[in-house]
Coordinates of C-alpha atoms in Angstrom, one line a residue:
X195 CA -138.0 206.1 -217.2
X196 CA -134.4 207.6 -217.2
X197 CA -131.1 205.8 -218.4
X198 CA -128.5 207.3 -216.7
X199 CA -126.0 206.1 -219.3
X200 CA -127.9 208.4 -222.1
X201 CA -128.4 211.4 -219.6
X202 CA -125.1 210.7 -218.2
X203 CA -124.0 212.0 -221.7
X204 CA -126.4 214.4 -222.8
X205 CA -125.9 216.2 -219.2
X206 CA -122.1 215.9 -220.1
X207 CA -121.1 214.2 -216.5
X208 CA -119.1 211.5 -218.1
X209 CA -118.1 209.1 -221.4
X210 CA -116.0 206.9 -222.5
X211 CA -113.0 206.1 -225.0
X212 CA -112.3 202.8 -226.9
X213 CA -108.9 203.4 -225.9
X214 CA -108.8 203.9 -222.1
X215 CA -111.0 200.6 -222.4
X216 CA -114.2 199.5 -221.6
X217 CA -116.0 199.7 -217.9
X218 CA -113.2 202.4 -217.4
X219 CA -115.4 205.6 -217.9
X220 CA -114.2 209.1 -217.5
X221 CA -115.6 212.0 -215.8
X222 CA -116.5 215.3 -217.6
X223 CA -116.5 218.7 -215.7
X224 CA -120.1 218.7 -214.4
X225 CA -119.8 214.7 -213.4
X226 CA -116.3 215.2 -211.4
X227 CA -118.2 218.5 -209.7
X228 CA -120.9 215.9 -208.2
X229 CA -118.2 213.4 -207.4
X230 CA -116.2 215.7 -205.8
X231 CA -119.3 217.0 -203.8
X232 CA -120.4 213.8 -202.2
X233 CA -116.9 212.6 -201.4
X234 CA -116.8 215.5 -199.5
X235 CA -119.7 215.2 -197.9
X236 CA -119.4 211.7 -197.1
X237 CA -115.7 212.6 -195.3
X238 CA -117.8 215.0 -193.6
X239 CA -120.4 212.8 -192.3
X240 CA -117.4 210.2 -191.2
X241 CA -115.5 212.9 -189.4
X242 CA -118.7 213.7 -187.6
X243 CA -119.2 210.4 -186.4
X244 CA -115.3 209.5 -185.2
X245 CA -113.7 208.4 -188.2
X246 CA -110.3 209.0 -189.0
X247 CA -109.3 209.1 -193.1
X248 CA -106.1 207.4 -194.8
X249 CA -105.0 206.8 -198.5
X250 CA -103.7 203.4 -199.4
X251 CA -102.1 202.5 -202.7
X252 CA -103.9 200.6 -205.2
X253 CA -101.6 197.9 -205.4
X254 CA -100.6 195.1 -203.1
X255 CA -98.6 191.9 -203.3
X256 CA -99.8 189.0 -204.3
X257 CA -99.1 187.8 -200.7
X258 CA -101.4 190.3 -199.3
X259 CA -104.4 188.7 -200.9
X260 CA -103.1 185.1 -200.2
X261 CA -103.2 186.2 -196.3
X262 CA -106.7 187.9 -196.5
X263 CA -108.6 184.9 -198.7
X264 CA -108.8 186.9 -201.6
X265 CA -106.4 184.8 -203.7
X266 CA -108.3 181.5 -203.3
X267 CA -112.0 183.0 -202.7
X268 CA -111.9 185.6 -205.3
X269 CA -109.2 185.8 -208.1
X270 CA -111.6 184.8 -211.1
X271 CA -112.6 189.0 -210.5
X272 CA -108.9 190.1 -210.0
X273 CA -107.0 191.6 -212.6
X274 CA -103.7 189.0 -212.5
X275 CA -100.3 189.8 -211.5
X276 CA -97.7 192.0 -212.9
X277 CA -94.1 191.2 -212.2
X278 CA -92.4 193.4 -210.4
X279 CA -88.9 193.1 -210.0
X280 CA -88.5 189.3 -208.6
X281 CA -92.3 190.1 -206.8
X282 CA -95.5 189.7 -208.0
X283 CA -98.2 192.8 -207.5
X284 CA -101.6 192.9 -207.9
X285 CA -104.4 195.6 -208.7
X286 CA -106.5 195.3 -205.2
X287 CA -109.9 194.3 -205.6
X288 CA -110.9 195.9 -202.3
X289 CA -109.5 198.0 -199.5
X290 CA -109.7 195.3 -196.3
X291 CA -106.3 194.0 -196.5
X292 CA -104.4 197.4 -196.9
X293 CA -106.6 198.4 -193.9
X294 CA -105.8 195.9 -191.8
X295 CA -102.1 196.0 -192.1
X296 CA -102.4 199.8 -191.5
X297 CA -104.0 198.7 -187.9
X298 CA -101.4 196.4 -187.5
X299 CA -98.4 199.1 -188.1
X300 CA -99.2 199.8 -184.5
X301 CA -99.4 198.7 -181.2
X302 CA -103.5 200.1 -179.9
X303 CA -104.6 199.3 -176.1
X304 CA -108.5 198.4 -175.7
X305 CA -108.9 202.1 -174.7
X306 CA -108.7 203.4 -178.2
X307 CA -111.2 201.4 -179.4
X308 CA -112.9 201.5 -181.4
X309 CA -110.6 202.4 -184.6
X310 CA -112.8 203.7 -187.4
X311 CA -110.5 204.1 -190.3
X312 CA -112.2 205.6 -193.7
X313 CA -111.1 206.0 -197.4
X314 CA -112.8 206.8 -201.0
X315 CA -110.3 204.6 -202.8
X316 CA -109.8 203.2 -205.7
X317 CA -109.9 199.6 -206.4
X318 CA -110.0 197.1 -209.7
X319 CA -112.2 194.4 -210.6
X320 CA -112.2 192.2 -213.8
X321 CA -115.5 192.4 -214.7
X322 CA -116.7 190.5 -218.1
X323 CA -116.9 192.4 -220.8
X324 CA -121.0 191.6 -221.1
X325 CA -121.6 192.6 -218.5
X326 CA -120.2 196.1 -218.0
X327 CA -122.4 198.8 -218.3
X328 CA -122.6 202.9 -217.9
X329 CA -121.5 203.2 -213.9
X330 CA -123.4 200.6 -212.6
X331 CA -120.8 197.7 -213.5
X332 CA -117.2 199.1 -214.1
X333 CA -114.0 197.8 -213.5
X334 CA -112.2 200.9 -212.1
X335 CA -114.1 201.5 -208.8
X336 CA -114.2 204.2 -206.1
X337 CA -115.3 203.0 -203.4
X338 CA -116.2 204.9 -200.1
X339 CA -115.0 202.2 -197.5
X340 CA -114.3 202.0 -194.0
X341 CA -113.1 199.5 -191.6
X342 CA -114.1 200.2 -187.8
X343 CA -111.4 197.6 -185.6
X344 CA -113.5 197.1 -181.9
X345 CA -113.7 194.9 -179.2
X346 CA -116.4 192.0 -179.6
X347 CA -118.8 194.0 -177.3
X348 CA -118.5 196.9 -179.0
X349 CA -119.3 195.3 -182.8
X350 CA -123.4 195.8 -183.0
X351 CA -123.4 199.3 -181.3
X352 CA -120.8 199.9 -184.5
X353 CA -123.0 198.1 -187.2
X354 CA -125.7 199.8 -186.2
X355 CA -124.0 203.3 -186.3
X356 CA -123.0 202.2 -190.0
X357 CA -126.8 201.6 -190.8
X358 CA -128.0 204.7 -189.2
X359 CA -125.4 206.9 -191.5
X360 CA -126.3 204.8 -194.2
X361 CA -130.3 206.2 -193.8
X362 CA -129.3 208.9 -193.6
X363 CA -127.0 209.4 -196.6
X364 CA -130.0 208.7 -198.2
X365 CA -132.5 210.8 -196.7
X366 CA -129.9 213.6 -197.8
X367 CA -129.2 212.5 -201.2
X368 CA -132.8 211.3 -202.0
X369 CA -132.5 207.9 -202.7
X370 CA -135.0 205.1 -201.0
X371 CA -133.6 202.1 -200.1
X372 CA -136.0 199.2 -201.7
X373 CA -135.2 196.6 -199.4
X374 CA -132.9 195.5 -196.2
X375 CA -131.0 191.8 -197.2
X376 CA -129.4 189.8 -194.7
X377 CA -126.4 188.0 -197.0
X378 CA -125.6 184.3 -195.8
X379 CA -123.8 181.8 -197.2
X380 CA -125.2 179.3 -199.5
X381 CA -124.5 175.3 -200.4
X382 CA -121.4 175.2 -202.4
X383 CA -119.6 178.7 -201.8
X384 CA -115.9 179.6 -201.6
X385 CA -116.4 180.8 -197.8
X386 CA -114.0 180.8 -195.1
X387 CA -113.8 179.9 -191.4
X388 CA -115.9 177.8 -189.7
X389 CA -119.8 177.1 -189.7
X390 CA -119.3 178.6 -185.7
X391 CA -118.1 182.1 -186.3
X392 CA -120.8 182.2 -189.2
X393 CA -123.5 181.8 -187.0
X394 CA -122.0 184.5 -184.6
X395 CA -121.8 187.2 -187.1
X396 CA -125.4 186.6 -188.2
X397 CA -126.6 186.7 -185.0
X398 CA -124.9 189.8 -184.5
X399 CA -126.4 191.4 -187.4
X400 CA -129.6 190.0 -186.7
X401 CA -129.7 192.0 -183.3
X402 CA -128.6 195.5 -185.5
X403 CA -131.7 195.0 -187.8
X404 CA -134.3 194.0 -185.2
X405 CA -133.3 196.5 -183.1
X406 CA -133.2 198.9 -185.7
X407 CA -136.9 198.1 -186.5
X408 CA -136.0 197.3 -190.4
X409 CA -137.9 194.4 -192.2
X410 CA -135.3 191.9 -193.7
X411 CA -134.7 189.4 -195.5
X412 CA -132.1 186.5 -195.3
X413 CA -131.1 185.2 -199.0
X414 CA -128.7 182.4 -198.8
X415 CA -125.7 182.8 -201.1
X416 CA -125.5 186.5 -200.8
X417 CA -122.3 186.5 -198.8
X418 CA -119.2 187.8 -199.0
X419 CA -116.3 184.8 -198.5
X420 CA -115.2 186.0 -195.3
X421 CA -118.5 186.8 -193.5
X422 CA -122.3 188.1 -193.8
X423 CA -123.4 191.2 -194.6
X424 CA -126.4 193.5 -194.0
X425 CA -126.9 194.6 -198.0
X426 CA -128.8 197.9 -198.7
X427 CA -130.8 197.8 -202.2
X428 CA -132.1 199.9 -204.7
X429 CA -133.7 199.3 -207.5
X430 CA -132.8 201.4 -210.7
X431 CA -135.6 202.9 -213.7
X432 CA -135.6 199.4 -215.1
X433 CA -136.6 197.5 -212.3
X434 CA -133.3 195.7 -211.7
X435 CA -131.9 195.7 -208.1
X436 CA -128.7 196.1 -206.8
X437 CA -126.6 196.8 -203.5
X438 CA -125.6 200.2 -202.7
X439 CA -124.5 199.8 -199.1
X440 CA -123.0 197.4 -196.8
X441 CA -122.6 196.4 -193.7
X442 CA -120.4 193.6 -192.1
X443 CA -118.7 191.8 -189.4
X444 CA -115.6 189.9 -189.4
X445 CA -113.9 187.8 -187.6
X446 CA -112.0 185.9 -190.1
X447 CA -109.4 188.5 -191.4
X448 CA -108.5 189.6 -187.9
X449 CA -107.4 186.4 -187.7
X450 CA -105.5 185.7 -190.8
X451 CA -103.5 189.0 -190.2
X452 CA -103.0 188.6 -186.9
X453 CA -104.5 191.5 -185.7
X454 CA -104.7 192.4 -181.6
X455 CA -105.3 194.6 -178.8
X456 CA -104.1 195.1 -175.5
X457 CA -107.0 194.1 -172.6
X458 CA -107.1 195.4 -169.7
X459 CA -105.9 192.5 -168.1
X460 CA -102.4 193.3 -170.0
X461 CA -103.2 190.6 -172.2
X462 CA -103.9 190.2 -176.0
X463 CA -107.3 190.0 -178.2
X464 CA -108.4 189.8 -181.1
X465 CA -110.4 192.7 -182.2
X466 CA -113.6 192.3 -184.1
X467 CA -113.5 194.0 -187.6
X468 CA -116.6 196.0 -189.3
X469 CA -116.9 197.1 -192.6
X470 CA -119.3 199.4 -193.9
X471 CA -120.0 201.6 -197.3
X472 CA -122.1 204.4 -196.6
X473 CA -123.0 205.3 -200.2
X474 CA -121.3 202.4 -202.4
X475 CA -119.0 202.8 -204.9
X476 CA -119.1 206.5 -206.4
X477 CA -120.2 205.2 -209.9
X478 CA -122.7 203.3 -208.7
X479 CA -124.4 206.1 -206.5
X480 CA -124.6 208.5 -209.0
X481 CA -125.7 206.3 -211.7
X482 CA -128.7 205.9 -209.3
X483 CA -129.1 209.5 -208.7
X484 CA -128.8 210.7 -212.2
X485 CA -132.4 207.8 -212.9
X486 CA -133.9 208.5 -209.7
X487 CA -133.8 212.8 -210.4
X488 CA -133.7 212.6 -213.9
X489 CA -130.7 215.1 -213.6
X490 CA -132.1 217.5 -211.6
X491 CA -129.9 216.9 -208.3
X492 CA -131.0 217.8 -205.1
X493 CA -129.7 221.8 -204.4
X494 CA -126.4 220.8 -202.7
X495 CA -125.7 218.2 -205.3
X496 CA -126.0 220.1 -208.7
X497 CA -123.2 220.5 -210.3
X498 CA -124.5 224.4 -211.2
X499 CA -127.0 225.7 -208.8
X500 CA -127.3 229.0 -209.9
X501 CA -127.6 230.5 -213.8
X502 CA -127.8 234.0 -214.3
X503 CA -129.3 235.1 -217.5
X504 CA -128.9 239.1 -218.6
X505 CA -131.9 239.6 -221.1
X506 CA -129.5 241.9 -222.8
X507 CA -125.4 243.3 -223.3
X508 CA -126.3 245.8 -221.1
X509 CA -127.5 243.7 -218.2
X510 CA -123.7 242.1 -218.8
X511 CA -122.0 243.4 -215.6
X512 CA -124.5 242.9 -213.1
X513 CA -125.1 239.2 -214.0
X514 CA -121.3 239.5 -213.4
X515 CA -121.8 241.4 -210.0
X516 CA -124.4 238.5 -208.9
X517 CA -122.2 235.9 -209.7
X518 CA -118.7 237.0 -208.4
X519 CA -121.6 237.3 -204.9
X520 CA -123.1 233.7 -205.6
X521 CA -119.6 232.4 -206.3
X522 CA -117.8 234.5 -203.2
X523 CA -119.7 231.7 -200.4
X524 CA -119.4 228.9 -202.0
X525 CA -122.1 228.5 -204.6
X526 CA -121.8 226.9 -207.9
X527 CA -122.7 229.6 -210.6
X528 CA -123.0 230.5 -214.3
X529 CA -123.8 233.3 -216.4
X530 CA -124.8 233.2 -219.8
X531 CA -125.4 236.1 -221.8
X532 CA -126.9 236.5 -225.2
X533 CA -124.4 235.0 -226.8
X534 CA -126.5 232.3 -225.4
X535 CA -129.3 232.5 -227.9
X536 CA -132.8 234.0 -226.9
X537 CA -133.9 234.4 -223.3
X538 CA -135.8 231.7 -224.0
X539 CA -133.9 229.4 -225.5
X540 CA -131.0 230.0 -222.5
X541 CA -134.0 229.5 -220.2
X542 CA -134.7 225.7 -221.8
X543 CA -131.0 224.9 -221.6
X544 CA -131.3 225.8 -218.0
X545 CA -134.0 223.9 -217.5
X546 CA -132.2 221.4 -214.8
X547 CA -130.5 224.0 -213.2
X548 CA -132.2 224.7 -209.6
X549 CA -132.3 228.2 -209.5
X550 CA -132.6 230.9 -213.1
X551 CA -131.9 234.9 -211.8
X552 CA -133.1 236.7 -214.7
X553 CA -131.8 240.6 -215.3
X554 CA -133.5 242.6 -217.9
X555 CA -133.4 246.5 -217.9
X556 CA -135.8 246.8 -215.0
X557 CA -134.3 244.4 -212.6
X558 CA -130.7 246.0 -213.0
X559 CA -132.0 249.7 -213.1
X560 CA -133.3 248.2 -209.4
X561 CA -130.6 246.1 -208.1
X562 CA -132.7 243.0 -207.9
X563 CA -133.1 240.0 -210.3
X564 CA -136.6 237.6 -211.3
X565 CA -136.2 234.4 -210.1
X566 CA -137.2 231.8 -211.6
X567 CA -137.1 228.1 -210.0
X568 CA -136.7 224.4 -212.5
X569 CA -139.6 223.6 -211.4
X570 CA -141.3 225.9 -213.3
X571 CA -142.5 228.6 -210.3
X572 CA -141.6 232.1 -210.8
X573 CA -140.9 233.5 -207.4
X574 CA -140.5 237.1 -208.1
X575 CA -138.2 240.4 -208.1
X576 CA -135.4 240.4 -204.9
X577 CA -132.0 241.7 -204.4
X578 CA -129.4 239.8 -205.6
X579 CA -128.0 239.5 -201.3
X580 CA -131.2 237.9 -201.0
X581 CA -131.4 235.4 -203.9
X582 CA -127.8 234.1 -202.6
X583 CA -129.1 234.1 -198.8
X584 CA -131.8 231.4 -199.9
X585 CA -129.9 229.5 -202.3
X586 CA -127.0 229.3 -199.3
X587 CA -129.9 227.6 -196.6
X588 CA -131.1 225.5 -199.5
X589 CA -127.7 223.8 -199.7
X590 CA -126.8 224.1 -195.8
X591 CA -130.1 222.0 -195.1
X592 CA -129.5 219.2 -197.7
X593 CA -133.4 219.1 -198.1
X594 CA -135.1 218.2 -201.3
X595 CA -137.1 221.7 -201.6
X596 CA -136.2 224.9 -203.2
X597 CA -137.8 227.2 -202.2
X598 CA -138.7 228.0 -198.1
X599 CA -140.2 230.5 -196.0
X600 CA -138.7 234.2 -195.9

């Protein structure tokens, strides 16, 4: 059983400091490398599938959130206000509101929609204290978020497009979902609108999952205040479970900000807004990733794919040859020498690392290298073009194995 918060620190991905504050973790070199990598990829799957990508600032006024429900539905996890001049500003404790008003900035005909608009952004929650813990409960969050704005017709084809990116985000990344929830609301929530638009946005997420073919299961309570949600979980080393993804339809802040397209009977409607998270917030995915590989990322995840190891001094300049090659398209790449300690010993340390090229005497005298792979297969002697060949298909197919046919 791994804790990611231990080999969160012994792999040196992040830590913390009494004085930045607790639930406000920072990320080391090797962490901000696999952060970096998935937000890139995720922007890549969302261009792919016709989203467009914005920044928003963190902060909002208090007003905002009075508009989108969050003031009265949600303050007891928002940071409180900061004056600001003769205003009052807040640290957002999600990215809806400042995605709506960015829709609203202009004037859209039915024709451009759907909308999909998509950001990794930060956003602040006041967590208790007891509650924090490693990545999995923090109170600065970066969440990858998106808000697709469509036409009521056009809102199932668009959840279900979410929950299809969602699987396969985690076919990619290795992570198995545990189970599928269907969020309602429960007796006694702070929920908005009325029991009728409820019931429709259910409905509607009923008919993603059943046509999807996913096994569900509806858990009152579960709901966020302005809607359901379809709520993708996983279940950590420990056995607790938790929600990764999301995916939900709303018809209530549309509303409340006013939000409207032009028909094509000339004539304005309200559009229907989606929100989805592909991978969750940041911390949270790779808190699960660190427990569910026990550090050894998938190839294209690493945060070093390839260590070169020269047995000797002498062997010095062509692990430096191999790895100006390795590092010239793209891959992530060390070399450590004897300063190192033993082959051996440099071996061990690189014991997570996917893929060890080994140069003693021999292999350089020969231009090749002796792979050697983490999961403790030796491969053989190959040119050093060659090694960087495989690595580069490992990493373009996203597949968990590493090693393929020639």
């Amino acid at each position: 059983m791994y804790d990611h918060r231990r080999l969160g620190r012994e792999l040196e991905l992040f830590d913390t400091d009494p004085l930045m504050g607790a639930g406000l973790p920072y990320w080391l070199p090797d962490g901000a490398t696999v952060r970096h990598v998935l937000e890139e990829y995720v922007r890549e799957v969302e261009r792919a599938a016709g989203y467009r990508h914005v920044y928003s600032p963190v902060l909002g006024k208090r007003e905002l959130y009075e508009i989108s429900g969050h003031w009265s539905h949600y303050s007891d996890d928002m940071f409180p206000p900061m004056r600001l001049g003769g205003e009052e500003v807040v640290l957002r404790p999600s990215l809806c509101p400042h995605h709506a008003l960015i829709y609203r900035s202009r004037a859209h005909s039915y024709r451009e929609l759907p909308l999909r608009i998509a950001e990794v952004g930060a956003m602040y929650r006041s967590e208790l204290s007891g509650v924090l813990g490693g990545l999995t409960r923090v109170r600065a969050i970066q969440l990858n978020d998106a808000h697709v704005f469509c036409t009521p017709d056009q809102a199932v084809e668009e959840a279900r497009d979410a929950l299809r990116l969602i699987r396969r985000a985690y076919a990619d990344l290795g992570i198995r979902a545990a189970r599928f929830r269907l969020s309602l609301p429960g007796e006694g929530g702070k929920y908005v609108a009325g029991e009728g638009i409820w019931q429709r946005a259910a409905g509607l997420l009923r008919e993603v999952l059943d046509g999807e073919g996913v096994s569900y299961e509806a858990v009152p309570g579960e709901a966020a205040f302005y809607g359901p949600k379809i709520d993708v979980q996983v279940v950590d080393s420990a056995g607790r479970e938790a929600t990764l993804s999301t995916v939900q339809i709303d018809f209530h802040q549309p509303e409340r900000f006013g939000l409207h397209y032009i028909g094509a009977d000339g004539a304005k409607h309200r559009p229907v807004m989606v929100h989805r998270s592909i991978i969750g917030s940041v911390e949270r995915v790779v808190a699960h990733l660190v427990e569910e590989h026990g550090g050894a990322f998938p190839v294209w995840l690493a945060p070093v794919q390839l260590v070169v190891l020269p047995v000797a001094e002498e062997q010095r300049d062509a692990a430096e040859a191999l790895a100006r090659r390795a590092r010239a398209v793209g891959l992530r790449v060390e070399s450590v020498g004897p300063e190192g300690g033993s082959l051996g010993a440099r071996i061990r340390g690189a014991r997570l690392v996917p893929y060890q090229a080994v140069i003693g005497a021999r292999e350089a005298g020969a231009d090749q290298v002796e792979v050697r792979l983490r999961d403790g297969r030796r491969v053989g002697a190959m040119s050093g073009a060659e090694l960087v060949r495989r690595i580069g298909e490992r990493v373009a197919e996203r597949g968990g194995e590493l090693w393929g046919r020639a």
